[in-house]
Amino acid sequence: MRESTIMKIHYGTALGAVVLVAVHVLFRVTMMNYEDSLAYENVLANYKFLPYAIMLELILVLISVHGFNGLRVILLELKQGRTYEKAVTYGCIAAMAGLIAYGSRTILITSMGIT
Amino acid sequence: MKRNENREGIKGMANPGRYGIERFAYWLMRLTGLGLLAFFVGHIYETSKILNGKTAWENMLASTSTTEGHVFLTLVIGMCVYHTANGIRLMLGHSGYGVGKPARPDYPYTPASQNNMHKLCIYASIGLAALAMMYGISVLFGE
């Protein structure tokens, strides 16, 4: 993929994440007291509320893509070379996929009420 | 001279000085980015504790709802706000906004893109981060 396309994805995921994370944080501080919002029953209710669960999944994907692409950029600024660049790129993609899979598992199992 | 003699690697990247506030903004952007990625990975792990039931969740909350935990969260708030505000400045700059018009390079070769507006935006990003941290402290420690 062209680097210019990757940067557009980087900026797009950043803007999307800013909006959704703002909603996520507002849920913690405006719906009720911050401490109460972290109570087990309230967090469980958040996960079981489908629009919120979808939003959490979107945040997970957007931040993972943005974060690991950012890490890739930093590592490529440090050192260059065909093998190194491929290793960094595939390593970041693997880490991103792993984190998305792990986070999705939590969202899916909790929102379906299997806990 | 060997090809890599002048290459500082991580040491060069970790040095925020020498090139003014723009270099400091670059350094802080990468530092906050790495910090936020580490926090995000940790956050995904800690929230997965909900799968182990109420006791595991409450144990996790108890271990993070400490003074140190709140100080760390306050830092995360600051990193998040700075990274966002400075990121928007960079996006606008990369899209050609606020970087000046192309002109003939004349002495003293002041780069049009490194103008006062961008410097002001960097200071504003740091200021916003400080304000957000103060709000975070009031929420986390205020009750």
PDB file of C-alpha atoms in Angstrom:
ATOM      1  CA  MET A   1       0.000   0.000   0.000  1.00  0.00           C
ATOM      2  CA  ARG A   2       1.241   3.514  -0.779  1.00  0.00           C
ATOM      3  CA  GLU A   3       2.593   5.457   2.196  1.00  0.00           C
ATOM      4  CA  SER A   4       0.262   8.397   1.349  1.00  0.00           C
ATOM      5  CA  THR A   5      -2.748   6.068   1.619  1.00  0.00           C
ATOM      6  CA  ILE A   6      -1.465   4.736   4.946  1.00  0.00           C
ATOM      7  CA  MET A   7      -1.144   8.310   6.271  1.00  0.00           C
ATOM      8  CA  LYS A   8      -4.730   9.068   5.189  1.00  0.00           C
ATOM      9  CA  ILE A   9      -5.850   5.982   7.128  1.00  0.00           C
ATOM     10  CA  HIS A  10      -3.702   7.184  10.063  1.00  0.00           C
ATOM     11  CA  TYR A  11      -5.417  10.583  10.089  1.00  0.00           C
ATOM     12  CA  GLY A  12      -8.888   9.097   9.522  1.00  0.00           C
ATOM     13  CA  THR A  13      -8.526   6.660  12.416  1.00  0.00           C
ATOM     14  CA  ALA A  14      -7.233   9.511  14.604  1.00  0.00           C
ATOM     15  CA  LEU A  15     -10.247  11.724  13.955  1.00  0.00           C
ATOM     16  CA  GLY A  16     -12.673   8.829  14.426  1.00  0.00           C
ATOM     17  CA  ALA A  17     -10.974   7.781  17.653  1.00  0.00           C
ATOM     18  CA  VAL A  18     -11.053  11.336  19.080  1.00  0.00           C
ATOM     19  CA  VAL A  19     -14.833  11.561  18.651  1.00  0.00           C
ATOM     20  CA  LEU A  20     -15.584   8.063  19.994  1.00  0.00           C
ATOM     21  CA  VAL A  21     -13.142   8.269  22.921  1.00  0.00           C
ATOM     22  CA  ALA A  22     -14.756  11.590  23.889  1.00  0.00           C
ATOM     23  CA  VAL A  23     -18.140   9.822  24.046  1.00  0.00           C
ATOM     24  CA  HIS A  24     -16.555   6.923  25.997  1.00  0.00           C
ATOM     25  CA  VAL A  25     -15.064   9.323  28.570  1.00  0.00           C
ATOM     26  CA  LEU A  26     -18.289  11.364  28.800  1.00  0.00           C
ATOM     27  CA  PHE A  27     -20.132   8.134  29.649  1.00  0.00           C
ATOM     28  CA  ARG A  28     -17.791   7.743  32.649  1.00  0.00           C
ATOM     29  CA  VAL A  29     -18.119  11.274  34.010  1.00  0.00           C
ATOM     30  CA  THR A  30     -21.590  12.522  33.044  1.00  0.00           C
ATOM     31  CA  MET A  31     -23.965   9.559  33.465  1.00  0.00           C
ATOM     32  CA  MET A  32     -23.111   9.198  37.161  1.00  0.00           C
ATOM     33  CA  ASN A  33     -20.304   9.553  39.674  1.00  0.00           C
ATOM     34  CA  TYR A  34     -16.933   8.381  38.200  1.00  0.00           C
ATOM     35  CA  GLU A  35     -16.446   5.695  40.881  1.00  0.00           C
ATOM     36  CA  ASP A  36     -20.021   4.418  40.493  1.00  0.00           C
ATOM     37  CA  SER A  37     -19.699   4.230  36.720  1.00  0.00           C
ATOM     38  CA  LEU A  38     -16.924   1.642  37.210  1.00  0.00           C
ATOM     39  CA  ALA A  39     -19.070  -0.634  39.392  1.00  0.00           C
ATOM     40  CA  TYR A  40     -19.306  -4.182  38.017  1.00  0.00           C
ATOM     41  CA  GLU A  41     -23.065  -4.017  37.341  1.00  0.00           C
ATOM     42  CA  ASN A  42     -22.812  -0.655  35.556  1.00  0.00           C
ATOM     43  CA  VAL A  43     -19.898  -1.732  33.357  1.00  0.00           C
ATOM     44  CA  LEU A  44     -21.737  -4.960  32.517  1.00  0.00           C
ATOM     45  CA  ALA A  45     -24.841  -2.931  31.610  1.00  0.00           C
ATOM     46  CA  ASN A  46     -22.684  -0.745  29.344  1.00  0.00           C
ATOM     47  CA  TYR A  47     -21.402  -3.812  27.482  1.00  0.00           C
ATOM     48  CA  LYS A  48     -24.914  -5.239  27.103  1.00  0.00           C
ATOM     49  CA  PHE A  49     -26.163  -1.977  25.570  1.00  0.00           C
ATOM     50  CA  LEU A  50     -25.582  -2.855  21.900  1.00  0.00           C
ATOM     51  CA  PRO A  51     -24.788   0.659  20.512  1.00  0.00           C
ATOM     52  CA  TYR A  52     -22.200   1.118  23.274  1.00  0.00           C
ATOM     53  CA  ALA A  53     -20.658  -2.308  22.596  1.00  0.00           C
ATOM     54  CA  ILE A  54     -20.421  -1.444  18.881  1.00  0.00           C
ATOM     55  CA  MET A  55     -18.781   1.854  19.817  1.00  0.00           C
ATOM     56  CA  LEU A  56     -16.237   0.043  22.027  1.00  0.00           C
ATOM     57  CA  GLU A  57     -15.413  -2.315  19.155  1.00  0.00           C
ATOM     58  CA  LEU A  58     -14.952   0.664  16.813  1.00  0.00           C
ATOM     59  CA  ILE A  59     -12.675   2.388  19.342  1.00  0.00           C
ATOM     60  CA  LEU A  60     -10.673  -0.841  19.671  1.00  0.00           C
ATOM     61  CA  VAL A  61     -10.160  -1.137  15.906  1.00  0.00           C
ATOM     62  CA  LEU A  62      -9.477   2.587  15.304  1.00  0.00           C
ATOM     63  CA  ILE A  63      -6.940   2.979  18.131  1.00  0.00           C
ATOM     64  CA  SER A  64      -5.219  -0.329  17.351  1.00  0.00           C
ATOM     65  CA  VAL A  65      -4.761   0.625  13.694  1.00  0.00           C
ATOM     66  CA  HIS A  66      -3.639   4.172  14.590  1.00  0.00           C
ATOM     67  CA  GLY A  67      -1.411   3.111  17.477  1.00  0.00           C
ATOM     68  CA  PHE A  68       0.437   0.312  15.750  1.00  0.00           C
ATOM     69  CA  ASN A  69       0.856   2.326  12.562  1.00  0.00           C
ATOM     70  CA  GLY A  70       2.316   5.114  14.710  1.00  0.00           C
ATOM     71  CA  LEU A  71       4.702   2.631  16.287  1.00  0.00           C
ATOM     72  CA  ARG A  72       5.662   1.405  12.793  1.00  0.00           C
ATOM     73  CA  VAL A  73       6.409   4.986  11.706  1.00  0.00           C
ATOM     74  CA  ILE A  74       8.590   5.603  14.785  1.00  0.00           C
ATOM     75  CA  LEU A  75      10.516   2.360  14.243  1.00  0.00           C
ATOM     76  CA  LEU A  76      11.026   3.137  10.540  1.00  0.00           C
ATOM     77  CA  GLU A  77      12.373   6.588  11.416  1.00  0.00           C
ATOM     78  CA  LEU A  78      15.005   4.924  13.612  1.00  0.00           C
ATOM     79  CA  LYS A  79      16.386   2.488  11.069  1.00  0.00           C
ATOM     80  CA  GLN A  80      15.850   1.556   7.449  1.00  0.00           C
ATOM     81  CA  GLY A  81      16.503  -1.528   5.355  1.00  0.00           C
ATOM     82  CA  ARG A  82      14.437  -3.981   3.322  1.00  0.00           C
ATOM     83  CA  THR A  83      14.375  -6.819   5.868  1.00  0.00           C
ATOM     84  CA  TYR A  84      14.015  -4.509   8.880  1.00  0.00           C
ATOM     85  CA  GLU A  85      11.128  -2.585   7.318  1.00  0.00           C
ATOM     86  CA  LYS A  86       9.282  -5.792   6.419  1.00  0.00           C
ATOM     87  CA  ALA A  87       9.811  -7.207   9.909  1.00  0.00           C
ATOM     88  CA  VAL A  88       8.522  -3.989  11.528  1.00  0.00           C
ATOM     89  CA  THR A  89       5.493  -3.789   9.234  1.00  0.00           C
ATOM     90  CA  TYR A  90       4.458  -7.429   9.650  1.00  0.00           C
ATOM     91  CA  GLY A  91       5.245  -7.346  13.382  1.00  0.00           C
ATOM     92  CA  CYS A  92       2.987  -4.315  13.862  1.00  0.00           C
ATOM     93  CA  ILE A  93       0.200  -5.892  11.795  1.00  0.00           C
ATOM     94  CA  ALA A  94       0.440  -9.090  13.878  1.00  0.00           C
ATOM     95  CA  ALA A  95       0.407  -7.160  17.180  1.00  0.00           C
ATOM     96  CA  MET A  96      -2.550  -5.081  15.980  1.00  0.00           C
ATOM     97  CA  ALA A  97      -4.504  -8.177  14.935  1.00  0.00           C
ATOM     98  CA  GLY A  98      -3.700  -9.876  18.253  1.00  0.00           C
ATOM     99  CA  LEU A  99      -4.878  -6.886  20.305  1.00  0.00           C
ATOM    100  CA  ILE A 100      -8.073  -6.511  18.265  1.00  0.00           C
ATOM    101  CA  ALA A 101      -8.808 -10.235  18.661  1.00  0.00           C
ATOM    102  CA  TYR A 102      -8.181 -10.117  22.434  1.00  0.00           C
ATOM    103  CA  GLY A 103     -10.292  -6.986  22.960  1.00  0.00           C
ATOM    104  CA  SER A 104     -13.090  -8.234  20.697  1.00  0.00           C
ATOM    105  CA  ARG A 105     -13.245 -11.434  22.732  1.00  0.00           C
ATOM    106  CA  THR A 106     -13.947  -9.394  25.890  1.00  0.00           C
ATOM    107  CA  ILE A 107     -16.580  -7.233  24.171  1.00  0.00           C
ATOM    108  CA  LEU A 108     -18.294 -10.183  22.475  1.00  0.00           C
ATOM    109  CA  ILE A 109     -18.425 -12.500  25.494  1.00  0.00           C
ATOM    110  CA  THR A 110     -19.524  -9.748  27.901  1.00  0.00           C
ATOM    111  CA  SER A 111     -22.146  -8.220  25.620  1.00  0.00           C
ATOM    112  CA  MET A 112     -23.641 -11.672  24.984  1.00  0.00           C
ATOM    113  CA  GLY A 113     -23.873 -12.231  28.741  1.00  0.00           C
ATOM    114  CA  ILE A 114     -21.711 -15.386  28.809  1.00  0.00           C
ATOM    115  CA  THR A 115     -19.671 -14.224  31.851  1.00  0.00           C
TER     116      THR A 115
ATOM    117  CA  MET B   1      34.116   8.573   7.058  1.00  0.00           C
ATOM    118  CA  LYS B   2      32.006   5.519   7.709  1.00  0.00           C
ATOM    119  CA  ARG B   3      28.410   5.700   6.490  1.00  0.00           C
ATOM    120  CA  ASN B   4      26.860   5.361   9.953  1.00  0.00           C
ATOM    121  CA  GLU B   5      29.308   7.535  11.909  1.00  0.00           C
ATOM    122  CA  ASN B   6      26.923  10.465  12.115  1.00  0.00           C
ATOM    123  CA  ARG B   7      23.893   8.342  12.942  1.00  0.00           C
ATOM    124  CA  GLU B   8      22.680   8.825  16.520  1.00  0.00           C
ATOM    125  CA  GLY B   9      19.772   6.357  16.418  1.00  0.00           C
ATOM    126  CA  ILE B  10      17.591   6.230  19.542  1.00  0.00           C
ATOM    127  CA  LYS B  11      19.871   8.706  21.374  1.00  0.00           C
ATOM    128  CA  GLY B  12      19.273  11.292  18.653  1.00  0.00           C
ATOM    129  CA  MET B  13      15.525  10.715  18.668  1.00  0.00           C
ATOM    130  CA  ALA B  14      15.375  10.904  22.471  1.00  0.00           C
ATOM    131  CA  ASN B  15      17.038  14.336  22.549  1.00  0.00           C
ATOM    132  CA  PRO B  16      14.313  17.033  22.565  1.00  0.00           C
ATOM    133  CA  GLY B  17      16.720  19.971  22.424  1.00  0.00           C
ATOM    134  CA  ARG B  18      18.787  21.744  19.778  1.00  0.00           C
ATOM    135  CA  TYR B  19      16.055  22.679  17.268  1.00  0.00           C
ATOM    136  CA  GLY B  20      13.521  24.774  19.180  1.00  0.00           C
ATOM    137  CA  ILE B  21       9.918  24.205  20.185  1.00  0.00           C
ATOM    138  CA  GLU B  22       9.067  22.337  16.952  1.00  0.00           C
ATOM    139  CA  ARG B  23      11.614  19.671  17.819  1.00  0.00           C
ATOM    140  CA  PHE B  24      10.215  19.500  21.359  1.00  0.00           C
ATOM    141  CA  ALA B  25       6.691  19.075  19.905  1.00  0.00           C
ATOM    142  CA  TYR B  26       7.959  16.260  17.652  1.00  0.00           C
ATOM    143  CA  TRP B  27       9.620  14.563  20.621  1.00  0.00           C
ATOM    144  CA  LEU B  28       6.544  14.947  22.848  1.00  0.00           C
ATOM    145  CA  MET B  29       4.267  13.668  20.066  1.00  0.00           C
ATOM    146  CA  ARG B  30       6.230  10.421  19.821  1.00  0.00           C
ATOM    147  CA  LEU B  31       6.620  10.060  23.572  1.00  0.00           C
ATOM    148  CA  THR B  32       2.889  10.576  24.197  1.00  0.00           C
ATOM    149  CA  GLY B  33       2.052   8.242  21.299  1.00  0.00           C
ATOM    150  CA  LEU B  34       4.132   5.436  22.788  1.00  0.00           C
ATOM    151  CA  GLY B  35       2.728   6.139  26.261  1.00  0.00           C
ATOM    152  CA  LEU B  36      -0.847   6.059  25.012  1.00  0.00           C
ATOM    153  CA  LEU B  37      -0.245   2.812  23.088  1.00  0.00           C
ATOM    154  CA  ALA B  38       1.177   1.209  26.241  1.00  0.00           C
ATOM    155  CA  PHE B  39      -1.813   2.481  28.252  1.00  0.00           C
ATOM    156  CA  PHE B  40      -4.225   1.171  25.604  1.00  0.00           C
ATOM    157  CA  VAL B  41      -2.703  -2.326  25.672  1.00  0.00           C
ATOM    158  CA  GLY B  42      -2.864  -2.275  29.486  1.00  0.00           C
ATOM    159  CA  HIS B  43      -6.451  -0.975  29.415  1.00  0.00           C
ATOM    160  CA  ILE B  44      -7.553  -3.795  27.095  1.00  0.00           C
ATOM    161  CA  TYR B  45      -5.929  -6.282  29.467  1.00  0.00           C
ATOM    162  CA  GLU B  46      -7.406  -4.789  32.665  1.00  0.00           C
ATOM    163  CA  THR B  47     -10.936  -4.564  31.226  1.00  0.00           C
ATOM    164  CA  SER B  48     -10.740  -8.222  30.189  1.00  0.00           C
ATOM    165  CA  LYS B  49     -10.851  -9.009  33.926  1.00  0.00           C
ATOM    166  CA  ILE B  50     -14.614  -8.526  33.712  1.00  0.00           C
ATOM    167  CA  LEU B  51     -14.768 -11.985  32.133  1.00  0.00           C
ATOM    168  CA  ASN B  52     -13.552 -13.520  35.421  1.00  0.00           C
ATOM    169  CA  GLY B  53     -16.520 -12.246  37.433  1.00  0.00           C
ATOM    170  CA  LYS B  54     -17.337  -9.565  39.995  1.00  0.00           C
ATOM    171  CA  THR B  55     -14.570 -10.411  42.483  1.00  0.00           C
ATOM    172  CA  ALA B  56     -11.829 -10.289  39.833  1.00  0.00           C
ATOM    173  CA  TRP B  57     -13.207  -6.971  38.531  1.00  0.00           C
ATOM    174  CA  GLU B  58     -13.319  -5.444  42.004  1.00  0.00           C
ATOM    175  CA  ASN B  59      -9.804  -6.699  42.773  1.00  0.00           C
ATOM    176  CA  MET B  60      -8.559  -5.103  39.561  1.00  0.00           C
ATOM    177  CA  LEU B  61     -10.344  -1.821  40.450  1.00  0.00           C
ATOM    178  CA  ALA B  62      -8.863  -1.873  43.942  1.00  0.00           C
ATOM    179  CA  SER B  63      -5.353  -2.338  42.563  1.00  0.00           C
ATOM    180  CA  THR B  64      -5.711   0.585  40.119  1.00  0.00           C
ATOM    181  CA  SER B  65      -7.813   2.998  42.233  1.00  0.00           C
ATOM    182  CA  THR B  66      -4.815   4.096  44.271  1.00  0.00           C
ATOM    183  CA  THR B  67      -3.079   7.475  44.462  1.00  0.00           C
ATOM    184  CA  GLU B  68      -0.392   6.196  42.070  1.00  0.00           C
ATOM    185  CA  GLY B  69      -3.097   4.862  39.739  1.00  0.00           C
ATOM    186  CA  HIS B  70      -4.854   8.227  39.712  1.00  0.00           C
ATOM    187  CA  VAL B  71      -1.589  10.091  39.080  1.00  0.00           C
ATOM    188  CA  PHE B  72      -0.930   7.728  36.158  1.00  0.00           C
ATOM    189  CA  LEU B  73      -4.464   8.329  34.795  1.00  0.00           C
ATOM    190  CA  THR B  74      -3.922  12.097  35.090  1.00  0.00           C
ATOM    191  CA  LEU B  75      -0.749  11.725  33.001  1.00  0.00           C
ATOM    192  CA  VAL B  76      -2.705   9.663  30.452  1.00  0.00           C
ATOM    193  CA  ILE B  77      -5.290  12.467  30.213  1.00  0.00           C
ATOM    194  CA  GLY B  78      -2.510  14.993  29.576  1.00  0.00           C
ATOM    195  CA  MET B  79      -0.843  12.761  26.978  1.00  0.00           C
ATOM    196  CA  CYS B  80      -4.173  12.174  25.251  1.00  0.00           C
ATOM    197  CA  VAL B  81      -5.082  15.863  25.016  1.00  0.00           C
ATOM    198  CA  TYR B  82      -1.610  16.945  23.861  1.00  0.00           C
ATOM    199  CA  HIS B  83      -1.442  14.143  21.263  1.00  0.00           C
ATOM    200  CA  THR B  84      -4.899  15.108  19.946  1.00  0.00           C
ATOM    201  CA  ALA B  85      -4.335  18.866  19.798  1.00  0.00           C
ATOM    202  CA  ASN B  86      -0.848  18.624  18.312  1.00  0.00           C
ATOM    203  CA  GLY B  87      -2.062  15.904  15.929  1.00  0.00           C
ATOM    204  CA  ILE B  88      -4.767  18.234  14.575  1.00  0.00           C
ATOM    205  CA  ARG B  89      -2.093  20.939  14.066  1.00  0.00           C
ATOM    206  CA  LEU B  90       0.037  18.446  12.138  1.00  0.00           C
ATOM    207  CA  MET B  91      -2.892  17.279  10.014  1.00  0.00           C
ATOM    208  CA  LEU B  92      -3.686  20.876   9.078  1.00  0.00           C
ATOM    209  CA  GLY B  93      -0.020  21.557   8.346  1.00  0.00           C
ATOM    210  CA  HIS B  94       0.312  18.435   6.182  1.00  0.00           C
ATOM    211  CA  SER B  95      -2.823  19.516   4.307  1.00  0.00           C
ATOM    212  CA  GLY B  96      -1.192  22.864   3.535  1.00  0.00           C
ATOM    213  CA  TYR B  97      -2.994  25.084   6.047  1.00  0.00           C
ATOM    214  CA  GLY B  98      -0.973  27.644   7.993  1.00  0.00           C
ATOM    215  CA  VAL B  99       2.362  26.837   6.371  1.00  0.00           C
ATOM    216  CA  GLY B 100       2.731  30.077   4.401  1.00  0.00           C
ATOM    217  CA  LYS B 101       2.988  30.687   0.681  1.00  0.00           C
ATOM    218  CA  PRO B 102       5.838  29.371  -1.468  1.00  0.00           C
ATOM    219  CA  ALA B 103       8.447  32.094  -1.999  1.00  0.00           C
ATOM    220  CA  ARG B 104      12.036  32.537  -3.186  1.00  0.00           C
ATOM    221  CA  PRO B 105      14.449  31.420  -0.444  1.00  0.00           C
ATOM    222  CA  ASP B 106      16.223  34.603   0.695  1.00  0.00           C
ATOM    223  CA  TYR B 107      18.655  35.195   3.548  1.00  0.00           C
ATOM    224  CA  PRO B 108      18.218  34.399   6.521  1.00  0.00           C
ATOM    225  CA  TYR B 109      16.237  31.481   5.008  1.00  0.00           C
ATOM    226  CA  THR B 110      13.491  31.458   7.632  1.00  0.00           C
ATOM    227  CA  PRO B 111      11.237  28.476   6.887  1.00  0.00           C
ATOM    228  CA  ALA B 112       7.710  29.772   6.214  1.00  0.00           C
ATOM    229  CA  SER B 113       6.183  26.607   7.679  1.00  0.00           C
ATOM    230  CA  GLN B 114       7.815  27.160  11.073  1.00  0.00           C
ATOM    231  CA  ASN B 115       5.882  30.328  11.763  1.00  0.00           C
ATOM    232  CA  ASN B 116       4.481  31.921  14.912  1.00  0.00           C
ATOM    233  CA  MET B 117       1.033  30.415  14.381  1.00  0.00           C
ATOM    234  CA  HIS B 118       2.422  26.889  14.601  1.00  0.00           C
ATOM    235  CA  LYS B 119       4.550  27.826  17.612  1.00  0.00           C
ATOM    236  CA  LEU B 120       1.449  29.260  19.286  1.00  0.00           C
ATOM    237  CA  CYS B 121      -0.504  26.082  18.506  1.00  0.00           C
ATOM    238  CA  ILE B 122       2.224  23.977  20.149  1.00  0.00           C
ATOM    239  CA  TYR B 123       2.111  26.100  23.312  1.00  0.00           C
ATOM    240  CA  ALA B 124      -1.714  25.972  23.218  1.00  0.00           C
ATOM    241  CA  SER B 125      -1.604  22.148  22.969  1.00  0.00           C
ATOM    242  CA  ILE B 126       0.619  21.978  26.040  1.00  0.00           C
ATOM    243  CA  GLY B 127      -1.659  24.454  27.857  1.00  0.00           C
ATOM    244  CA  LEU B 128      -4.785  22.470  26.954  1.00  0.00           C
ATOM    245  CA  ALA B 129      -3.134  19.283  28.207  1.00  0.00           C
ATOM    246  CA  ALA B 130      -2.333  20.998  31.514  1.00  0.00           C
ATOM    247  CA  LEU B 131      -5.947  22.211  31.862  1.00  0.00           C
ATOM    248  CA  ALA B 132      -7.298  18.734  31.094  1.00  0.00           C
ATOM    249  CA  MET B 133      -4.953  17.254  33.698  1.00  0.00           C
ATOM    250  CA  MET B 134      -6.276  19.726  36.269  1.00  0.00           C
ATOM    251  CA  TYR B 135      -9.842  18.679  35.425  1.00  0.00           C
ATOM    252  CA  GLY B 136      -8.768  15.028  35.670  1.00  0.00           C
ATOM    253  CA  ILE B 137      -7.273  15.652  39.108  1.00  0.00           C
ATOM    254  CA  SER B 138     -10.519  17.298  40.265  1.00  0.00           C
ATOM    255  CA  VAL B 139     -12.556  14.274  39.096  1.00  0.00           C
ATOM    256  CA  LEU B 140     -10.166  11.571  40.328  1.00  0.00           C
ATOM    257  CA  PHE B 141      -9.132  13.130  43.646  1.00  0.00           C
ATOM    258  CA  GLY B 142     -12.051  15.479  44.257  1.00  0.00           C
ATOM    259  CA  GLU B 143     -14.467  12.978  45.792  1.00  0.00           C
TER     260      GLU B 143
END
